[in-house]
Coordinates of C-alpha atoms and ligand atoms in Angstrom, one line a residue:
X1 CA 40.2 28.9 90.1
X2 CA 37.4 28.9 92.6
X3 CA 35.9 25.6 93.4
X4 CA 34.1 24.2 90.4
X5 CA 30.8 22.4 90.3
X6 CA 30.1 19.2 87.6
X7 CA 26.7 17.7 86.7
X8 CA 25.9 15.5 84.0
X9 CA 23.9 14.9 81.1
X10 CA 22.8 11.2 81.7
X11 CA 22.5 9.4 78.4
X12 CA 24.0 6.3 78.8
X13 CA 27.0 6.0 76.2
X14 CA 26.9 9.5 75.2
X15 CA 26.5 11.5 78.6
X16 CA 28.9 14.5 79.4
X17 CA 29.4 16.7 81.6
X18 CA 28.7 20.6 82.6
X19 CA 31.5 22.7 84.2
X20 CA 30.1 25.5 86.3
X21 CA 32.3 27.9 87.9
X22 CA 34.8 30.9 87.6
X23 CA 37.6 29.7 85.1
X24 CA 35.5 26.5 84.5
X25 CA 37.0 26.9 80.8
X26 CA 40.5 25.2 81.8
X27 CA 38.6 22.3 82.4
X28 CA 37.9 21.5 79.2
X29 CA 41.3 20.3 78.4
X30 CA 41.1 17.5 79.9
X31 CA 37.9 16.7 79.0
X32 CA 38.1 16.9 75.2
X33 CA 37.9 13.5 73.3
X34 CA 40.8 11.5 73.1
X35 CA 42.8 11.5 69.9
X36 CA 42.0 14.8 69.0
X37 CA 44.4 16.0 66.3
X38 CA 42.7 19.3 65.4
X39 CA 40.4 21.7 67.1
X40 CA 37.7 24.2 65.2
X41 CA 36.9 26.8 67.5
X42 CA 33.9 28.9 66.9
X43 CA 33.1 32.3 68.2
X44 CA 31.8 36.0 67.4
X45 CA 34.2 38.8 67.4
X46 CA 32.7 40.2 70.6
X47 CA 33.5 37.1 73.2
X48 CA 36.7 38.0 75.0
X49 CA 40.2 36.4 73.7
X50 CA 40.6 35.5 77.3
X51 CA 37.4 33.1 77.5
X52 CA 38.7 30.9 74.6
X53 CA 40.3 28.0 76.6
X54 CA 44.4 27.3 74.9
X55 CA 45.3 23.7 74.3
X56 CA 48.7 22.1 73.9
X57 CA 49.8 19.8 71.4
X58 CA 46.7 19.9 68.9
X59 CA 45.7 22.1 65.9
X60 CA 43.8 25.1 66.3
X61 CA 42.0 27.0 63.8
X62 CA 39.6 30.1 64.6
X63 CA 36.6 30.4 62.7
X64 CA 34.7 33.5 63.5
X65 CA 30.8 34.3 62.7
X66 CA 28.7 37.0 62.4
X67 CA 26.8 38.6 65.8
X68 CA 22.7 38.5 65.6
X69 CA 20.2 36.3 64.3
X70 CA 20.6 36.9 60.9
X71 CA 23.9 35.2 61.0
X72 CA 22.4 32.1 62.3
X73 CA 21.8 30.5 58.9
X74 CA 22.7 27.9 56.5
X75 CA 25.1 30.4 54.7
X76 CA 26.9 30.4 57.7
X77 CA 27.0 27.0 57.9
X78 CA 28.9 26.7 54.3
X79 CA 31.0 29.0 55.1
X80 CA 31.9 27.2 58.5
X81 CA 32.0 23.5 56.5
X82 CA 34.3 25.0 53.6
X83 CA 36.8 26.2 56.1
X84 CA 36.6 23.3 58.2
X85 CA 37.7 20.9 55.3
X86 CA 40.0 24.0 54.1
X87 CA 42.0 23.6 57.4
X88 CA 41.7 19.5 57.2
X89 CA 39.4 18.7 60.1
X90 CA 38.7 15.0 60.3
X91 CA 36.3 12.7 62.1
X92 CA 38.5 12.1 64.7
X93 CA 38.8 15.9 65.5
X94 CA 36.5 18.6 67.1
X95 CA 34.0 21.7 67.3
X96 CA 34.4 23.8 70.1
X97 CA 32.1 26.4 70.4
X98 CA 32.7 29.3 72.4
X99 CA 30.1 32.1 72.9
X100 CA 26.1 32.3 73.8
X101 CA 23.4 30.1 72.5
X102 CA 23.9 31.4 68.6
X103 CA 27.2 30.1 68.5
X104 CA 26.6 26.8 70.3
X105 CA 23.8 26.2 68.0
X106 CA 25.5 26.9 64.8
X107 CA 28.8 25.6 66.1
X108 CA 26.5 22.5 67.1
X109 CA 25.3 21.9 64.0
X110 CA 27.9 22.4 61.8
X111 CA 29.7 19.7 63.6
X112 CA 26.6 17.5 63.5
X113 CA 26.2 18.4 59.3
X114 CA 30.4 17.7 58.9
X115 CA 31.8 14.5 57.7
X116 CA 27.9 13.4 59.1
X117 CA 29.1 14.2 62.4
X118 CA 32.1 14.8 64.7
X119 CA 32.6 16.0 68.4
X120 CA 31.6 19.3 69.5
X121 CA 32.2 21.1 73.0
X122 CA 31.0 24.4 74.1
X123 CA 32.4 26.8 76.4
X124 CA 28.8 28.8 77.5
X125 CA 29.9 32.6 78.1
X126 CA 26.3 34.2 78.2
X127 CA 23.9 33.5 80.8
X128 CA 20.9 32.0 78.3
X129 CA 24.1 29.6 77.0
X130 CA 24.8 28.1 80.3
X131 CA 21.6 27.7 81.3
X132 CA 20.2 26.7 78.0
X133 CA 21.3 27.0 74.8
X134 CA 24.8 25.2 75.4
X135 CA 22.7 22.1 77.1
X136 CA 20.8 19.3 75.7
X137 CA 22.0 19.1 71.6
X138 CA 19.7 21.0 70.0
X139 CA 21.6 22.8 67.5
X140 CA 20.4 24.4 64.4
X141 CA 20.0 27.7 62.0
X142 CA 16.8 29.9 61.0
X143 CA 15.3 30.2 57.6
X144 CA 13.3 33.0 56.9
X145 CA 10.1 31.5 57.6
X146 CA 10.9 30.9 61.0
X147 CA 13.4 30.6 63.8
X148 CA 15.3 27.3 64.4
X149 CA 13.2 25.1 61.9
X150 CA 16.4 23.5 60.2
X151 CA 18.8 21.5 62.5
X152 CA 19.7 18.2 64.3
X153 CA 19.8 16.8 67.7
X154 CA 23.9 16.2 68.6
X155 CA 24.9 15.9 71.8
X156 CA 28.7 17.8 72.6
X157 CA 30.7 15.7 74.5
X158 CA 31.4 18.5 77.4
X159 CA 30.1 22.2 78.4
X160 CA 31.7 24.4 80.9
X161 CA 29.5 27.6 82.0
X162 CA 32.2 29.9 82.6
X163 CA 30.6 32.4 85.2
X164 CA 34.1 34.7 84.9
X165 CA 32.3 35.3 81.5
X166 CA 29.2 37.3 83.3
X167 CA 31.5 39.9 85.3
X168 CA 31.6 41.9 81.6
X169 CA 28.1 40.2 80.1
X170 CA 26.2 43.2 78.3
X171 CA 23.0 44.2 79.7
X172 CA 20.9 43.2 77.2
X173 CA 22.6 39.6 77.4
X174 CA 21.7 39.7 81.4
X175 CA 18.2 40.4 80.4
X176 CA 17.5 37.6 77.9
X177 CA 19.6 35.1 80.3
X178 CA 17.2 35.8 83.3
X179 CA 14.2 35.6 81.1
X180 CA 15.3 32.3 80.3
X181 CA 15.7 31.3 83.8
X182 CA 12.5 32.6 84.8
X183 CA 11.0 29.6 82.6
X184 CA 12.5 27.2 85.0
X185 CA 10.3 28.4 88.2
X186 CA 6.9 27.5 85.9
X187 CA 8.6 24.3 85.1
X188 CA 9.7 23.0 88.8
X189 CA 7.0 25.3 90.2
X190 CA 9.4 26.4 93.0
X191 CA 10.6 30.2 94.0
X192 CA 14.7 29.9 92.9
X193 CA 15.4 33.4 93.8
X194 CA 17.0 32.4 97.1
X195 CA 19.9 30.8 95.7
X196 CA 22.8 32.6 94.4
X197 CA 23.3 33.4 91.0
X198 CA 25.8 30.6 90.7
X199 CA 23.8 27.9 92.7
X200 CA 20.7 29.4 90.4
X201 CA 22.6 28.4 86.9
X202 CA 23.8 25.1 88.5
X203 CA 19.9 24.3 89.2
X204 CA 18.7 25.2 86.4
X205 CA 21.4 22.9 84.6
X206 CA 20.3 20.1 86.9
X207 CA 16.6 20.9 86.2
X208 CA 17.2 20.8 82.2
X209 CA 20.0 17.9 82.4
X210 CA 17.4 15.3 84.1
X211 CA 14.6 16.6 81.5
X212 CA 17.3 15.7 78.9
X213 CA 18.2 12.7 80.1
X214 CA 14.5 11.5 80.5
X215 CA 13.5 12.3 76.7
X216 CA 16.5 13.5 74.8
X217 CA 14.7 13.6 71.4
X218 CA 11.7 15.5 72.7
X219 CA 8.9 13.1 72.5
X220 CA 7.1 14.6 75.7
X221 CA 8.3 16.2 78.7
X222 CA 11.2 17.9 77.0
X223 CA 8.6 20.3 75.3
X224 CA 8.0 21.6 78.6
X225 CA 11.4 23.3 78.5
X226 CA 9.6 25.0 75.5
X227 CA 7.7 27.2 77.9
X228 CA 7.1 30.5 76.4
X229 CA 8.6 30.0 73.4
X230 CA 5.7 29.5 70.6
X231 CA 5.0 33.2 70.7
X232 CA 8.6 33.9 71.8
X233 CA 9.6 32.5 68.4
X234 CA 7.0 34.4 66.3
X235 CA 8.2 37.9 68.0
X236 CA 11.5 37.3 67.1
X237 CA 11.0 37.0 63.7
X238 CA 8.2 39.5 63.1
X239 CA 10.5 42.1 64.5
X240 CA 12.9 41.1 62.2
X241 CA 15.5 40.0 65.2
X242 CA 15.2 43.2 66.5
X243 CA 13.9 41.2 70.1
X244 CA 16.0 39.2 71.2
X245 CA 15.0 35.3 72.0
X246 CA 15.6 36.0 75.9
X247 CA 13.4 38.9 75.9
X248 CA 11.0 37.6 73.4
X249 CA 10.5 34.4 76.1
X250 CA 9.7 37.0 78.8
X251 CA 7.1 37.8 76.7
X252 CA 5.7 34.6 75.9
X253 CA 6.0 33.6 79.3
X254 CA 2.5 35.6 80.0
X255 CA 1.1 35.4 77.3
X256 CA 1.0 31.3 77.6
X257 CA -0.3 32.2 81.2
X258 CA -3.0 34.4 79.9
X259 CA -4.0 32.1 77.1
X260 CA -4.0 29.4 79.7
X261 CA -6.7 31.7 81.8
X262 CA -8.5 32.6 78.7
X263 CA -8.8 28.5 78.2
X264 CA -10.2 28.3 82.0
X265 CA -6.8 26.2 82.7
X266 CA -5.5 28.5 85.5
X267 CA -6.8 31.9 87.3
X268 CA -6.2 35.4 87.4
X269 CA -4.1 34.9 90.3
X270 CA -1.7 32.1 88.4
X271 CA -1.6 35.2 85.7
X272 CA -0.7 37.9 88.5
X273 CA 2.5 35.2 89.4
X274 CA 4.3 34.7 86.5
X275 CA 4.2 38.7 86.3
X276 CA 5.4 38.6 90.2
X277 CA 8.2 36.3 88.8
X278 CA 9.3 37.8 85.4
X279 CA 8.4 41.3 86.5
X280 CA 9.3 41.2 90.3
X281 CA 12.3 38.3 90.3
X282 CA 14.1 39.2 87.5
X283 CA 13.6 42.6 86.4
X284 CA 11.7 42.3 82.9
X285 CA 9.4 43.9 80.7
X286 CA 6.3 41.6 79.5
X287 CA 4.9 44.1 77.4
X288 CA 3.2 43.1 74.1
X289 CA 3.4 45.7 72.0
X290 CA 0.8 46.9 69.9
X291 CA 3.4 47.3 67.1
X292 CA 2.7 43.3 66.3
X293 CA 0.1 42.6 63.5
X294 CA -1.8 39.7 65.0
X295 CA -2.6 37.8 61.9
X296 CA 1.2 37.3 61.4
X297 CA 2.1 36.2 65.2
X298 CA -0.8 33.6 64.5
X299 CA 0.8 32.4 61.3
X300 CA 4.3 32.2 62.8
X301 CA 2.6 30.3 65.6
X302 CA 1.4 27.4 63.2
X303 CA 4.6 27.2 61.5
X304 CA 6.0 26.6 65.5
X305 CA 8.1 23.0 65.3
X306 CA 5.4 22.1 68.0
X307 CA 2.6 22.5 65.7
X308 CA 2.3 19.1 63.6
X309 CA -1.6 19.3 63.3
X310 CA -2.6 22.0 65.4
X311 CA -1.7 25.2 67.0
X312 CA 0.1 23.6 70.2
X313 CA 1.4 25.7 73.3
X314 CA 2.8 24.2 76.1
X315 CA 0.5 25.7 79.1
X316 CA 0.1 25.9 82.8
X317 CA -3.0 24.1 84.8
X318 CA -3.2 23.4 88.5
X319 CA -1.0 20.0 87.6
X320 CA 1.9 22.0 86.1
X321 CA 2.9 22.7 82.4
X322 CA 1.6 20.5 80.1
X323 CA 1.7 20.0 76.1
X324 CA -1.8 21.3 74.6
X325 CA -2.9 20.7 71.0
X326 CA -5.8 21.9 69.0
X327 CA -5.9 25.6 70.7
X328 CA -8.7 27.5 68.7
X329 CA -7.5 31.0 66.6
X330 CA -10.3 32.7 68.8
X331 CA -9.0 32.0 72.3
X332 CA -4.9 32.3 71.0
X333 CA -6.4 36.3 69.3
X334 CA -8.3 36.6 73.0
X335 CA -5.2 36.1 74.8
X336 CA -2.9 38.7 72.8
X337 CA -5.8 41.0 73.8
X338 CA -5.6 40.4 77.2
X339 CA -1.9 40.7 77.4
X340 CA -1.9 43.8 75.9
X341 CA -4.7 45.2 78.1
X342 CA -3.6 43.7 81.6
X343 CA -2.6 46.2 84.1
X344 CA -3.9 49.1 81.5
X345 CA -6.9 50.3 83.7
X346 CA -10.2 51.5 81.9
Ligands
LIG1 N1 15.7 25.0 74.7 C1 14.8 24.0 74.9 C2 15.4 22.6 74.8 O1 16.6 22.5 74.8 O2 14.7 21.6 74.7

């Protein structure tokens, strides 16, 4: 095992930590809760046998779901709950969920739904996990009118971020994991790319662990970590999952900078940088395609958990990203059409 890093998730009697290295999984048995009679892992058929962490000494029962987002629902959720009570899981035992953020969100939540609660730990193996999804205790399930809009806040009482788990991480799993850590650079407003890819997930962690810690149930700056993700959200499910949540924040990465321009909040030059980052940094298409009926991206948008009164994005200004409600239709329709026309010359 090569050295290991471990940051924390300050919240006082409930903080944890995050595990970040190759073969950071081993680590978790000793950090699982004490007393633990009986373990419910949770995983998708495609994460590796070898990433699921072995204990001694305890119960384990394998519960498998299904892979994509339609799986990410409250049937799953039954199912999970029937087989955890099938195989006699108790309060004093745990969740562990192993996998990306679809797992750790469902696994999350089904331990926050059982018994009204019981531990949960997550071993992250997809890049978005680690330096997301598996962080912070949002968990939760989508109903068809929108994505994540049923769940709970439950903190897990560990995560290790495996990084043996990226040497065989699918492309397409790369991709949305960088778009996800693109977001980070708008938030601290610093260039990351120098660091190694290791050092790069551990900052991010440490960047999204001290905006946890300041505002766990997201009463303010926590939204911030929602950069991107208003429109993000509406892509996904008006392409029927076929864009996948990393790829579809990508997206909604520029268009919050080009509605943020269209607003007078930033200028064309902001704009041209979080292209230079998304495009140039990581690799990734921004393209909005024309495929998208606008009037039903706007009507996902209002439904955004964000949205209590008004359409609400969070946006860039010279100060940084910052939590904006009361956008007018006219400037959020003015901004799709300048996504899809920049860099399409006339
Ligand atoms: N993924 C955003 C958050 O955890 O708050």
């Amino acid at each position: 095992m090569s050295a290991l890093r471990t940051l924390s998730v300050d919240l006082g009697e409930r903080s944890y930590p995050v595990v970040v290295g190759r073969g950071a999984r081993h680590a978790l048995r000793t950090l699982m809760p004490q007393g633990v009679r009986r373990i419910a892992v949770v995983t998708q058929a495609n994460v590796p046998d070898a990433l699921i962490p072995t204990f001694e000494g305890v119960e384990v029962h394998h519960f498998t779901i299904g892979d994509g987002e339609a799986h990410k629902s409250l049937e799953t959720i039954q199912d999970l709950m029937r087989g955890f009570a099938r195989a006699g899981l108790t309060r004093s035992d745990c969740v562990l969920g192993v996998g990306g953020g679809l797992v750790t969100d469902v696994a999350g939540f089904a331990a926050a739904s059982y018994h009204r609660g019981i531990a949960v730990a997550h071993v992250a193996t997809t890049l978005l996990a680690m330096v997301d999804a598996a962080i912070g205790g949002k968990t939760g399930v989508n109903i068809p009118e929108g994505k994540n809009l049923v769940g709970a806040f439950w903190q897990p009482c560990a995560v290790v971020c495996d990084t043996e788990a990226l040497d065989t991480l699918p492309e397409s799993e790369d991709r949305c994991g960088r778009g996800e850590m693109a977001k980070y650079h708008f938030i601290v407003r610093e260039d990351l790319s120098a660091l190694s890819l290791e050092d790069r997930i551990a900052e991010c962690i440490r960047i999204k662990a001290e905006v946890v810690a300041g505002d766990e149930r997201e009463s303010g700056r926590r939204a911030l970590l929602n950069y991107g993700h208003t429109l993000a959200h509406a892509i996904e499910v008006n392409s029927n999952w076929s864009i996948a949540h990393g790829e579809a924040v990508v997206i909604g990465l520029v268009y919050a900078a080009h509605l943020a321009n269209v607003m007078g909040r930033i200028d064309e030059r902001r704009v041209t940088e979080h292209y230079a980052v998304v495009q140039g940094t990581y690799g990734l298409s921004a393209t909005l395609s024309d495929g998208f009926d606008d009037d039903a991206l706007v009507a996902s948008m209002k439904r955004d958990k964000k949205a209590v009164t008004s359409l609400t994005f969070v946006l860039d200004s010279s100060d940084g990203l910052e939590v904006v409600e009361g956008i007018s239709e006219v400037h959020i329709r003015e901004a799709l059409t300048a996504h899809r026309r920049y860099g399409v010359s006339s």
